[in-house]
Coordinates of C-alpha atoms in Angstrom, one line a residue:
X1 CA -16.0 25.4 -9.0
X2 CA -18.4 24.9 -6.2
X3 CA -18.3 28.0 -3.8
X4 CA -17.4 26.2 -0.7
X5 CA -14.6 24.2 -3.0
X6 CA -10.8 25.8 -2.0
X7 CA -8.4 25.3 -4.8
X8 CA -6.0 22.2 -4.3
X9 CA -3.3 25.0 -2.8
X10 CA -5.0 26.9 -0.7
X11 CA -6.7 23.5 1.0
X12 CA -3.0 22.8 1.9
X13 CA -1.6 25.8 3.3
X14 CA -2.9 27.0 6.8
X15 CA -4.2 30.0 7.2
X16 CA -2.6 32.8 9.5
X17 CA -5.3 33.9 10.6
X18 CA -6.2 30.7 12.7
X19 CA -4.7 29.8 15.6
X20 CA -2.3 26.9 14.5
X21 CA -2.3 24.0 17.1
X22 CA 0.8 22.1 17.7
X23 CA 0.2 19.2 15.6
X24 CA -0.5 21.2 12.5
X25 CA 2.6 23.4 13.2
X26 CA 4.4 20.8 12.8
X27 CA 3.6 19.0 9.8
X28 CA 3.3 22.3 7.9
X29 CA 7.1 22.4 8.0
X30 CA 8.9 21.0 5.2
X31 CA 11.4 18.6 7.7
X32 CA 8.8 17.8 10.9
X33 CA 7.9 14.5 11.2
X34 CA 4.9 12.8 10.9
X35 CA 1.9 13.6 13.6
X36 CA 1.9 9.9 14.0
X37 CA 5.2 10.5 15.8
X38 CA 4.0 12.7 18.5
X39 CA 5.1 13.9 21.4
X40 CA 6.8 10.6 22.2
X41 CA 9.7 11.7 19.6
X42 CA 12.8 11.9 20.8
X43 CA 16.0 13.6 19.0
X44 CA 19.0 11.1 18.4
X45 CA 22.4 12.2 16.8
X46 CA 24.2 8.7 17.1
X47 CA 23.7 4.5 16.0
X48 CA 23.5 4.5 19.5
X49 CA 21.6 6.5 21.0
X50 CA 18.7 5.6 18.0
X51 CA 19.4 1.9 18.9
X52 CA 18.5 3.0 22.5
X53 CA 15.8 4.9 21.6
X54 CA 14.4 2.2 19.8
X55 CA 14.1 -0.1 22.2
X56 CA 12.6 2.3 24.5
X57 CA 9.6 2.4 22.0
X58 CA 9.3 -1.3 22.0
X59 CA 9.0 -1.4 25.6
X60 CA 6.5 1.2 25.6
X61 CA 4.7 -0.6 23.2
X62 CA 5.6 1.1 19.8
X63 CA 6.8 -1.9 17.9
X64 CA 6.5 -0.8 14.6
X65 CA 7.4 -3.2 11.5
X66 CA 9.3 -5.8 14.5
X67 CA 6.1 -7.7 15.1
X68 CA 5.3 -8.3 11.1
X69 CA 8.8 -8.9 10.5
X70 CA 8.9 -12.1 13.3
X71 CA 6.1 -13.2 12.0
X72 CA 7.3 -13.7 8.8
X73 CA 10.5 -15.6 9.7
X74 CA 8.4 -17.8 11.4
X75 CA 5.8 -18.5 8.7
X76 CA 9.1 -18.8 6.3
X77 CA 10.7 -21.6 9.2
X78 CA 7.5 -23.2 9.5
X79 CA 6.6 -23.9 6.3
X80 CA 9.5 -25.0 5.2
X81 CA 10.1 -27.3 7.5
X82 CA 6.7 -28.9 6.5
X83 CA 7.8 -28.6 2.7
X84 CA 11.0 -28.0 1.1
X85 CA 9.9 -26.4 -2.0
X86 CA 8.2 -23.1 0.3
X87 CA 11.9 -21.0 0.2
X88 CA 12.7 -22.2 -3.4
X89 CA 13.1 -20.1 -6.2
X90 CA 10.3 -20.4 -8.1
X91 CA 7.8 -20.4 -5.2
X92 CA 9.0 -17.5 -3.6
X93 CA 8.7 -15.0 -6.9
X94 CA 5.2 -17.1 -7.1
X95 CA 4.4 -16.0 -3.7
X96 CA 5.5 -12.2 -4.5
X97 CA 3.5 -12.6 -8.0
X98 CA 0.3 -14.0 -5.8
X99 CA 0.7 -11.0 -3.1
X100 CA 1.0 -8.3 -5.5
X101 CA -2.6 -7.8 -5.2
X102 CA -2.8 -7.7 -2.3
X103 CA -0.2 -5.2 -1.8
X104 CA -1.5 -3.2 -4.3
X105 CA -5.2 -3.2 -2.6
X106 CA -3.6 -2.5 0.8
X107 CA -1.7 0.5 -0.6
X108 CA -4.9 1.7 -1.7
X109 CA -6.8 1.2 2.1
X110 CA -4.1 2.5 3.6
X111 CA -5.1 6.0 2.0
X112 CA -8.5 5.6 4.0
X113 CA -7.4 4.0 7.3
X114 CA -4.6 6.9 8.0
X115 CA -7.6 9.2 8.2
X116 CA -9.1 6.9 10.3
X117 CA -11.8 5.6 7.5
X118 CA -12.1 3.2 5.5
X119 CA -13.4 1.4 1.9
X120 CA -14.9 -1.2 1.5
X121 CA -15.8 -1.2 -2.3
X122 CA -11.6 -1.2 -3.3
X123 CA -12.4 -4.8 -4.4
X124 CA -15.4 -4.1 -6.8
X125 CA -13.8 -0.8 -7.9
X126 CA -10.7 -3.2 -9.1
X127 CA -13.5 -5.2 -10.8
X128 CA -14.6 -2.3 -12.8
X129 CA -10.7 -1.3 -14.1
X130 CA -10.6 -5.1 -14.4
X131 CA -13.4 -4.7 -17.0
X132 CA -12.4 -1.1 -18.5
X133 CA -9.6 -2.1 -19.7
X134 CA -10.3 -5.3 -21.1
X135 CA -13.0 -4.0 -23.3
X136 CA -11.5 -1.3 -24.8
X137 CA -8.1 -3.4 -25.7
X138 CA -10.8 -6.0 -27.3
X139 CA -11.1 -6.8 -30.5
X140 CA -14.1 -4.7 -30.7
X141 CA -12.4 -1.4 -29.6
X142 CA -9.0 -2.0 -30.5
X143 CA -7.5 0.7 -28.3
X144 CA -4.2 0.7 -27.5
X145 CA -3.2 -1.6 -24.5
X146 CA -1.7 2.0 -22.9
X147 CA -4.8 4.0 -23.3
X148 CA -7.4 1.7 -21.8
X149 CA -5.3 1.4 -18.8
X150 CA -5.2 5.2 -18.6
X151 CA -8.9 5.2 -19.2
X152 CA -9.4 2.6 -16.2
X153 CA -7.6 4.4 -13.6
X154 CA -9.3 7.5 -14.5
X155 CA -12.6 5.9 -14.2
X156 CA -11.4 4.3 -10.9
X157 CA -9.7 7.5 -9.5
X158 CA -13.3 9.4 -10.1
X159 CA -15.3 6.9 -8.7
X160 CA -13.4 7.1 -5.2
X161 CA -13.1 10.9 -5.9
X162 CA -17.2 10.8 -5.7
X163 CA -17.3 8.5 -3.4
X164 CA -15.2 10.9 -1.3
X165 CA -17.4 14.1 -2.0
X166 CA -20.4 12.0 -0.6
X167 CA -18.4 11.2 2.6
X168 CA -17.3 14.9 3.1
X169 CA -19.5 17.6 2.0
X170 CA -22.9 15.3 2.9
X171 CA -21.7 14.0 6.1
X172 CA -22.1 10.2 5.6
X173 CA -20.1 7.5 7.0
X174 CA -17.5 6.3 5.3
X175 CA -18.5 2.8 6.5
X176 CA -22.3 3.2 4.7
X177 CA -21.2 5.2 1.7
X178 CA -18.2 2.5 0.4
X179 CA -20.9 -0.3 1.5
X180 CA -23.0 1.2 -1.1
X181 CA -20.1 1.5 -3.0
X182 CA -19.3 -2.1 -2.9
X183 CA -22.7 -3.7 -3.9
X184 CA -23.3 -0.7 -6.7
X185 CA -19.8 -1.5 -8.6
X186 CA -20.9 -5.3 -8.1
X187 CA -24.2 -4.5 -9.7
X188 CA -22.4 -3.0 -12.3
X189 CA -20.0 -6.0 -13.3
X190 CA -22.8 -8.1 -13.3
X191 CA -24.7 -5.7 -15.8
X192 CA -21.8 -5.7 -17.9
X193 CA -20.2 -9.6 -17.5
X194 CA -23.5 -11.1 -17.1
X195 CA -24.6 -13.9 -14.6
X196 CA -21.7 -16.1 -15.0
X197 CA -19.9 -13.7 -17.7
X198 CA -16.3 -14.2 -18.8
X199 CA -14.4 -11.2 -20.7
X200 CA -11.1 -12.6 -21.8
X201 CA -7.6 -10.3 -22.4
X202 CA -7.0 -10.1 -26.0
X203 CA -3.9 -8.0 -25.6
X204 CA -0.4 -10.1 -25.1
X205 CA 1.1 -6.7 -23.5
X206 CA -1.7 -6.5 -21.1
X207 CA -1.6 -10.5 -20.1
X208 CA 2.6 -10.2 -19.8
X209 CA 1.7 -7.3 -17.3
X210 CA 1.5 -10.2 -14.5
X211 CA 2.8 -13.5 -15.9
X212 CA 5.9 -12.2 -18.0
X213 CA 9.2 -11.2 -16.6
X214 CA 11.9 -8.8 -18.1
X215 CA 15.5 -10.6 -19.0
X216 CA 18.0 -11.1 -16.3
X217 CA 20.2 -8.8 -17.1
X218 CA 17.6 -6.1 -17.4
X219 CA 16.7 -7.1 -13.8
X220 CA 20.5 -5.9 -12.4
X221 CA 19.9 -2.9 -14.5
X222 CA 16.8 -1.6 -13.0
X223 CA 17.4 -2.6 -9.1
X224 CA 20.7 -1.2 -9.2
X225 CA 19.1 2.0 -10.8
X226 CA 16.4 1.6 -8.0
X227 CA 19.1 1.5 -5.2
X228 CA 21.2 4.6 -7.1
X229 CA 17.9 7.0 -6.5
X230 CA 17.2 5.8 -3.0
X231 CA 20.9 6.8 -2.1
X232 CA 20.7 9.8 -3.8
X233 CA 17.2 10.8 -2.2
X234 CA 18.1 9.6 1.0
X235 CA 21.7 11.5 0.9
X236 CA 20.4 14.6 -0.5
X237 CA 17.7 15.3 2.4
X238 CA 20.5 14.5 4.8
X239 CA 22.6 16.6 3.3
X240 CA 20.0 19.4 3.5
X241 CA 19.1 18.6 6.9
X242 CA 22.2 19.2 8.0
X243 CA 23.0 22.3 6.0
X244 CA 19.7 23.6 7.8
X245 CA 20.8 22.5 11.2
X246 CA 17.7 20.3 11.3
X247 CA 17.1 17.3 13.0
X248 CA 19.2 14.3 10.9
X249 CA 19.5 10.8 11.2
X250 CA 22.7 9.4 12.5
X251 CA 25.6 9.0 9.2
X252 CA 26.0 5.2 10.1
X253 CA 22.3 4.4 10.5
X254 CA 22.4 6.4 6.8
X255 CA 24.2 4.3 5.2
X256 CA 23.3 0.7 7.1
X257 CA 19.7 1.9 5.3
X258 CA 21.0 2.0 1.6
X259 CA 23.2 -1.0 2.0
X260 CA 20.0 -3.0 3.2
X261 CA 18.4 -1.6 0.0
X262 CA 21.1 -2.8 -2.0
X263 CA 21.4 -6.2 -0.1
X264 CA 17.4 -6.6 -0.9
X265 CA 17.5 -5.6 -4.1
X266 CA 20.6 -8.3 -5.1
X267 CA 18.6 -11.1 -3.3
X268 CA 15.5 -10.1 -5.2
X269 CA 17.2 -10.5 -8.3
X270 CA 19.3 -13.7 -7.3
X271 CA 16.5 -15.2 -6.8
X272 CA 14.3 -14.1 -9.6
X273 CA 17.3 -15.1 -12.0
X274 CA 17.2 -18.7 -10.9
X275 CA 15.3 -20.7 -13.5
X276 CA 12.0 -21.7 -12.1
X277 CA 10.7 -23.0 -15.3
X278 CA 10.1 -27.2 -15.9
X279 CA 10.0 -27.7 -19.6
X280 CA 11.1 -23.9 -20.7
X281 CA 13.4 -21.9 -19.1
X282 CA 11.9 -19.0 -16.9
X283 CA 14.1 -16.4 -15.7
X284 CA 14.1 -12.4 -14.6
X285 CA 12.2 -10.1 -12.4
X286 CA 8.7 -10.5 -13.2
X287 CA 6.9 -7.4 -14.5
X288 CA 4.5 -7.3 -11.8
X289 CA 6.9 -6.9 -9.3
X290 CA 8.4 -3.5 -10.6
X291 CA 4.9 -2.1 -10.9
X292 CA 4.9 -2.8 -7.2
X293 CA 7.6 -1.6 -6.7
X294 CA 6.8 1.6 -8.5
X295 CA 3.3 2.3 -6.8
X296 CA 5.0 1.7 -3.3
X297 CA 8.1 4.0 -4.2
X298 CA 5.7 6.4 -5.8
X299 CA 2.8 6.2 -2.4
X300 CA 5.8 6.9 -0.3
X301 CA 7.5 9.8 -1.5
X302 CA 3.8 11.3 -1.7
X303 CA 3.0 10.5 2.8
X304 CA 6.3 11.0 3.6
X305 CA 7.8 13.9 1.5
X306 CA 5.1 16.6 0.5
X307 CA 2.9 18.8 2.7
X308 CA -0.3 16.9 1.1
X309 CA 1.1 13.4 3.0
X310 CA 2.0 15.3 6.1
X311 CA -1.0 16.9 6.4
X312 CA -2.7 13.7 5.8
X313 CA -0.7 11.8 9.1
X314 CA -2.2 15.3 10.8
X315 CA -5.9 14.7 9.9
X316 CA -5.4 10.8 11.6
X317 CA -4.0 12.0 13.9
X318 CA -6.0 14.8 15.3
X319 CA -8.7 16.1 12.6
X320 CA -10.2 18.6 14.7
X321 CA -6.4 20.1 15.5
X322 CA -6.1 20.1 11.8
X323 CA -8.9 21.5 11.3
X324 CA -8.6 24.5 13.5
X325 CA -4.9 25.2 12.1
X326 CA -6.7 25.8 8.5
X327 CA -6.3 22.3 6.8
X328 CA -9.2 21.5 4.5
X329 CA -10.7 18.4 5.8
X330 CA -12.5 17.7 2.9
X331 CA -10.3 18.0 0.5
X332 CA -7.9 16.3 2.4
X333 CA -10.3 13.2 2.2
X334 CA -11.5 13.2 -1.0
X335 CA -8.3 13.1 -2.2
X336 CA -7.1 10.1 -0.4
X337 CA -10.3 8.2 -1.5
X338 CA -9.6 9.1 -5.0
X339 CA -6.1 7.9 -4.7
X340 CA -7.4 4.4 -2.6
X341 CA -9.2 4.2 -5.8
X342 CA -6.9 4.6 -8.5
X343 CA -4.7 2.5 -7.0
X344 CA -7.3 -0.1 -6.6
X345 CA -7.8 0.1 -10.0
X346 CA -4.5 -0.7 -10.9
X347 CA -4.8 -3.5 -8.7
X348 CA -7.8 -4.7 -10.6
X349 CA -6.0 -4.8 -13.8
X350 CA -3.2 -6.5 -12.5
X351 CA -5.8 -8.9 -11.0
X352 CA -7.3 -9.4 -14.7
X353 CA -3.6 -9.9 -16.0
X354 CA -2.8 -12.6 -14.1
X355 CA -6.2 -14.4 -15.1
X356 CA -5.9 -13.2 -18.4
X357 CA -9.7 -12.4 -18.0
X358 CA -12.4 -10.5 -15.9
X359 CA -15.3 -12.8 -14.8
X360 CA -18.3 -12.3 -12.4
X361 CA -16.3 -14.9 -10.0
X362 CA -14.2 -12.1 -8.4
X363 CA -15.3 -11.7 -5.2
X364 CA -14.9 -8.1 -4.2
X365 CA -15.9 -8.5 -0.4
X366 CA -12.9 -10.8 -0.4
X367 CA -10.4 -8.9 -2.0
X368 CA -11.0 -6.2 0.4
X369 CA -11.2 -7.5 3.2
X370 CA -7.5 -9.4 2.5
X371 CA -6.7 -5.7 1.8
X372 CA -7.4 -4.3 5.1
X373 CA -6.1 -7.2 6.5
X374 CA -2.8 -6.8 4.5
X375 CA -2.5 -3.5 5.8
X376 CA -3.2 -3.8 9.6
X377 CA -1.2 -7.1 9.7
X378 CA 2.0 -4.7 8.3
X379 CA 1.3 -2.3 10.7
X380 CA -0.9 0.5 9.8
X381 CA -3.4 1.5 12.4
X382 CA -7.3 1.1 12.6
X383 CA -7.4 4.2 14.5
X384 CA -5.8 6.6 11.9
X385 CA -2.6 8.4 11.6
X386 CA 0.0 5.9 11.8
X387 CA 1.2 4.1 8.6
X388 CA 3.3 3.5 5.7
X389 CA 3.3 1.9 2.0
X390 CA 6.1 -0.4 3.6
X391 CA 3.4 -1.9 5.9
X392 CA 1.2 -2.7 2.8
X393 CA 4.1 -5.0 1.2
X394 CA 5.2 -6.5 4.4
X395 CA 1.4 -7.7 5.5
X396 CA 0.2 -8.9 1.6
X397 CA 3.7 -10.9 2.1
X398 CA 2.3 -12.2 4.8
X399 CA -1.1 -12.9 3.3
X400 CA 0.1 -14.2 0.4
X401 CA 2.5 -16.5 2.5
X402 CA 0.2 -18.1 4.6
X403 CA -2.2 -18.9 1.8
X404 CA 0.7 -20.3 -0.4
X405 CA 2.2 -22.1 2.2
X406 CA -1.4 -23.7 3.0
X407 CA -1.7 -24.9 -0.4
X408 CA 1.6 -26.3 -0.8
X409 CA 0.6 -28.4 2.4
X410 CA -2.9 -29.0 0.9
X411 CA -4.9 -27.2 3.3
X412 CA -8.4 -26.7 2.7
X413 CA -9.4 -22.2 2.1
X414 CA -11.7 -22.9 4.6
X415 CA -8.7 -23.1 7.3
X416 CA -6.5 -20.6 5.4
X417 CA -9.3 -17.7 6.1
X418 CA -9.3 -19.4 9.6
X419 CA -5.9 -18.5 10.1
X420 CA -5.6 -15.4 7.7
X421 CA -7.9 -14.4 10.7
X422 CA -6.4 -15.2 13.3
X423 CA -3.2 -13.4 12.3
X424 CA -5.6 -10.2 11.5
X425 CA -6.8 -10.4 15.1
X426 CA -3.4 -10.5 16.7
X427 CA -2.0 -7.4 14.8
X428 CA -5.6 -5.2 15.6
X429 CA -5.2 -6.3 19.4
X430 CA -1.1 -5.6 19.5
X431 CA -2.4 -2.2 17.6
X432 CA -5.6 -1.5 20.3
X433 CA -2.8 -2.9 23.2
X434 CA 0.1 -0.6 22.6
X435 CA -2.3 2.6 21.7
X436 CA -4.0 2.7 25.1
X437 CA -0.4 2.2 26.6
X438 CA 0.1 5.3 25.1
X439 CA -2.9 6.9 26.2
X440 CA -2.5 6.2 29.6
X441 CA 1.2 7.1 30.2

């Protein structure tokens, strides 16, 4: 171990010695919230008084997921009243299907952006996984479909891990180091795939990973498992909370949350179990969706539940507070950019899945920027420390809606990035609009 290298621990825990500012204080206890909240947060004990208190925060221009969530109830009314088929079925598990990489890529930027960074070579880095793991489940290799996935997100995880060290312990911009980044891994593809190169899947369990779906009855099994966890989570840290005499959230506003989970989750599955197919029957929750699922359930419990996440919202939020309260900035960061790689590497192979092949075609500079698109348009900030995995899925639904419902209207891509853009531009101003109402209250 390099000398000026801490051990993972000791990066995390502050050191008594230093004076401890308020921010980092509070994030090093188990039940404070996160330094995105601020000194805005107010306690509530009642349905009521958080209803109030919400409201206040929209008026002072801390709208949270309400701006992403009107947007897609109007992209869902306006499209379909263009075109029937846009809320049917089979178009709306396509549409979930087509955004999960985007979601996937956007829960990987997110890592960067709540440090106020970001990477731009997510989209190549998915290339590479892409490639990894189709070659060693070749022919050729014959490795087992699970080990060349392990493999790939290894190889993905320690290529953002580097990528990190570069940023931290040389100084660099995170801009100019991923940049590299982006045309290096591209280099690489091309070195591999050849000008023009095609490496097809071999492996059926690898291709099903984004086209095949598990049976109906399967799909009841595993949401209402899904919705049995989060109530047990979500009780048990209440439960605590109030055993503690720590600050809770209101019993009714408890339970309205799992009963939206469980209202989700039966919709999900009502709709997934309607046959979509023409000549075959199609039915269930597709694969690719519970992988989703998984990563986001996974991504969230990591920001919002251990000391590594909360010291992550404290770095965004104020890095030089953090750092003076003993938090190891760079280990901090090159941790996040590993794990904004790995995950982009299981984007990547989930990318390949659906193709059933890696080419020289994907376009990396693409597929990144749609991911920090995806993740601005749900809500996480530009300007670090404020975000969630939640605002990766709402804003690649979002993405992936706008591009779907363009193409069921046959819309040219050259107006879908028009308005892709557009949209981007709205959520960075409503972002830049309600942080400098902030700043000068």
């Amino acid at each position: 171990m390099a000398p000026n290298m801490q051990p993972y621990e000791s990066a995390l825990d502050t050191n008594e010695n230093q004076p401890k500012d308020d921010i980092v204080a509070k994030v090093a206890e188990d039940d404070a919230l996160p330094a995105a909240a601020g000194a805005n947060y107010v306690e509530v004990n009642t349905l009521s008084e958080y209803i109030s208190s919400s409201i206040s925060k929209v008026k002072n221009g801390d709208s949270g997921i309400l701006p992403v969530l009107v947007g897609l109830i109007i992209i869902a009314i306006i499209f379909q009243s263009l075109n029937s088929n846009f809320l049917s079925a089979g178009n709306l598990v396509n549409l979930l299907s087509q955004g999960a990489v985007y979601i996937m890529l956007a829960l990987g930027e997110i890592y960067a952006l709540l440090l106020g960074e970001i990477d731009l070579s997510i989209g190549y880095v998915a290339g590479v996984a892409g490639i990894i793991t189709a070659q060693l489940a070749s022919a050729q290799h014959n490795w087992p479909w699970w080990a060349a996935i392990i493999v790939a997100l290894l190889v993905a995880g320690a290529i953002g891990a580097i990528q990190g060290t570069i940023i931290t312990r040389v100084g660099l911009p995170s801009f100019v180091v991923t940049l590299a980044g982006l045309l290096g891994w591209q280099g690489v593809m091309l070195l591999i795939l050849g000008n023009g190169g095609t490496l097809p899947i071999s492996s059926n369990v690898l291709n099903d990973l984004a086209n095949a779906s598990i049976t109906p009855t399967a799909g009841w099994i595993v949401i209402i498992a899904l919705v049995a966890v989060y109530a047990a989570i979500t009780l048990a840290r209440e439960f605590r909370q109030r055993k503690n005499s720590l600050h809770h959230t209101p019993a009714s506003l408890v339970y309205f949350k799992i009963a939206g989970a469980a209202i989700a989750g039966v919709v999900l599955v009502l709709i997934s179990n309607a046959n979509r197919g023409v000549l075959v029957p199609i039915e269930g929750l597709p694969w690719v969706v519970l992988i989703v699922i998984a990563f986001v359930a996974a991504w969230s419990l990591l920001l919002g539940r251990t000391k590594y996440g909360r010291y992550v919202y404290a770095v965004g939020g104020n890095g030089e507070a953090a750092r003076r309260g003993g938090v190891n900035l760079a280990v901090i960061k090159t941790i996040a950019f590993a794990l904004a790689s790995f995950t982009a590497g299981a984007a990547g192979i989930l990318y390949a899945s659906r193709l059933r092949s890696v080419s020289t075609s994907l376009d990396g500079g693409t597929l990144v920027l749609y991911a920090v698109a995806a993740a601005v348009i749900g809500g996480t900030s530009l300007f670090g420390g404020k975000g969630k995995p939640i605002h990766a899925v709402l804003g690649g639904i979002v993405i992936a809606g706008i591009d779907n419902g363009m193409g069921l209207l046959g819309i040219s891509a050259a107006l879908r990035l028009i308005v892709t853009g557009l949209v981007l531009l709205a959520a960075v101003v409503i972002d830049a609009l309600a942080r400098r109402g902030k700043t000068t209250r």
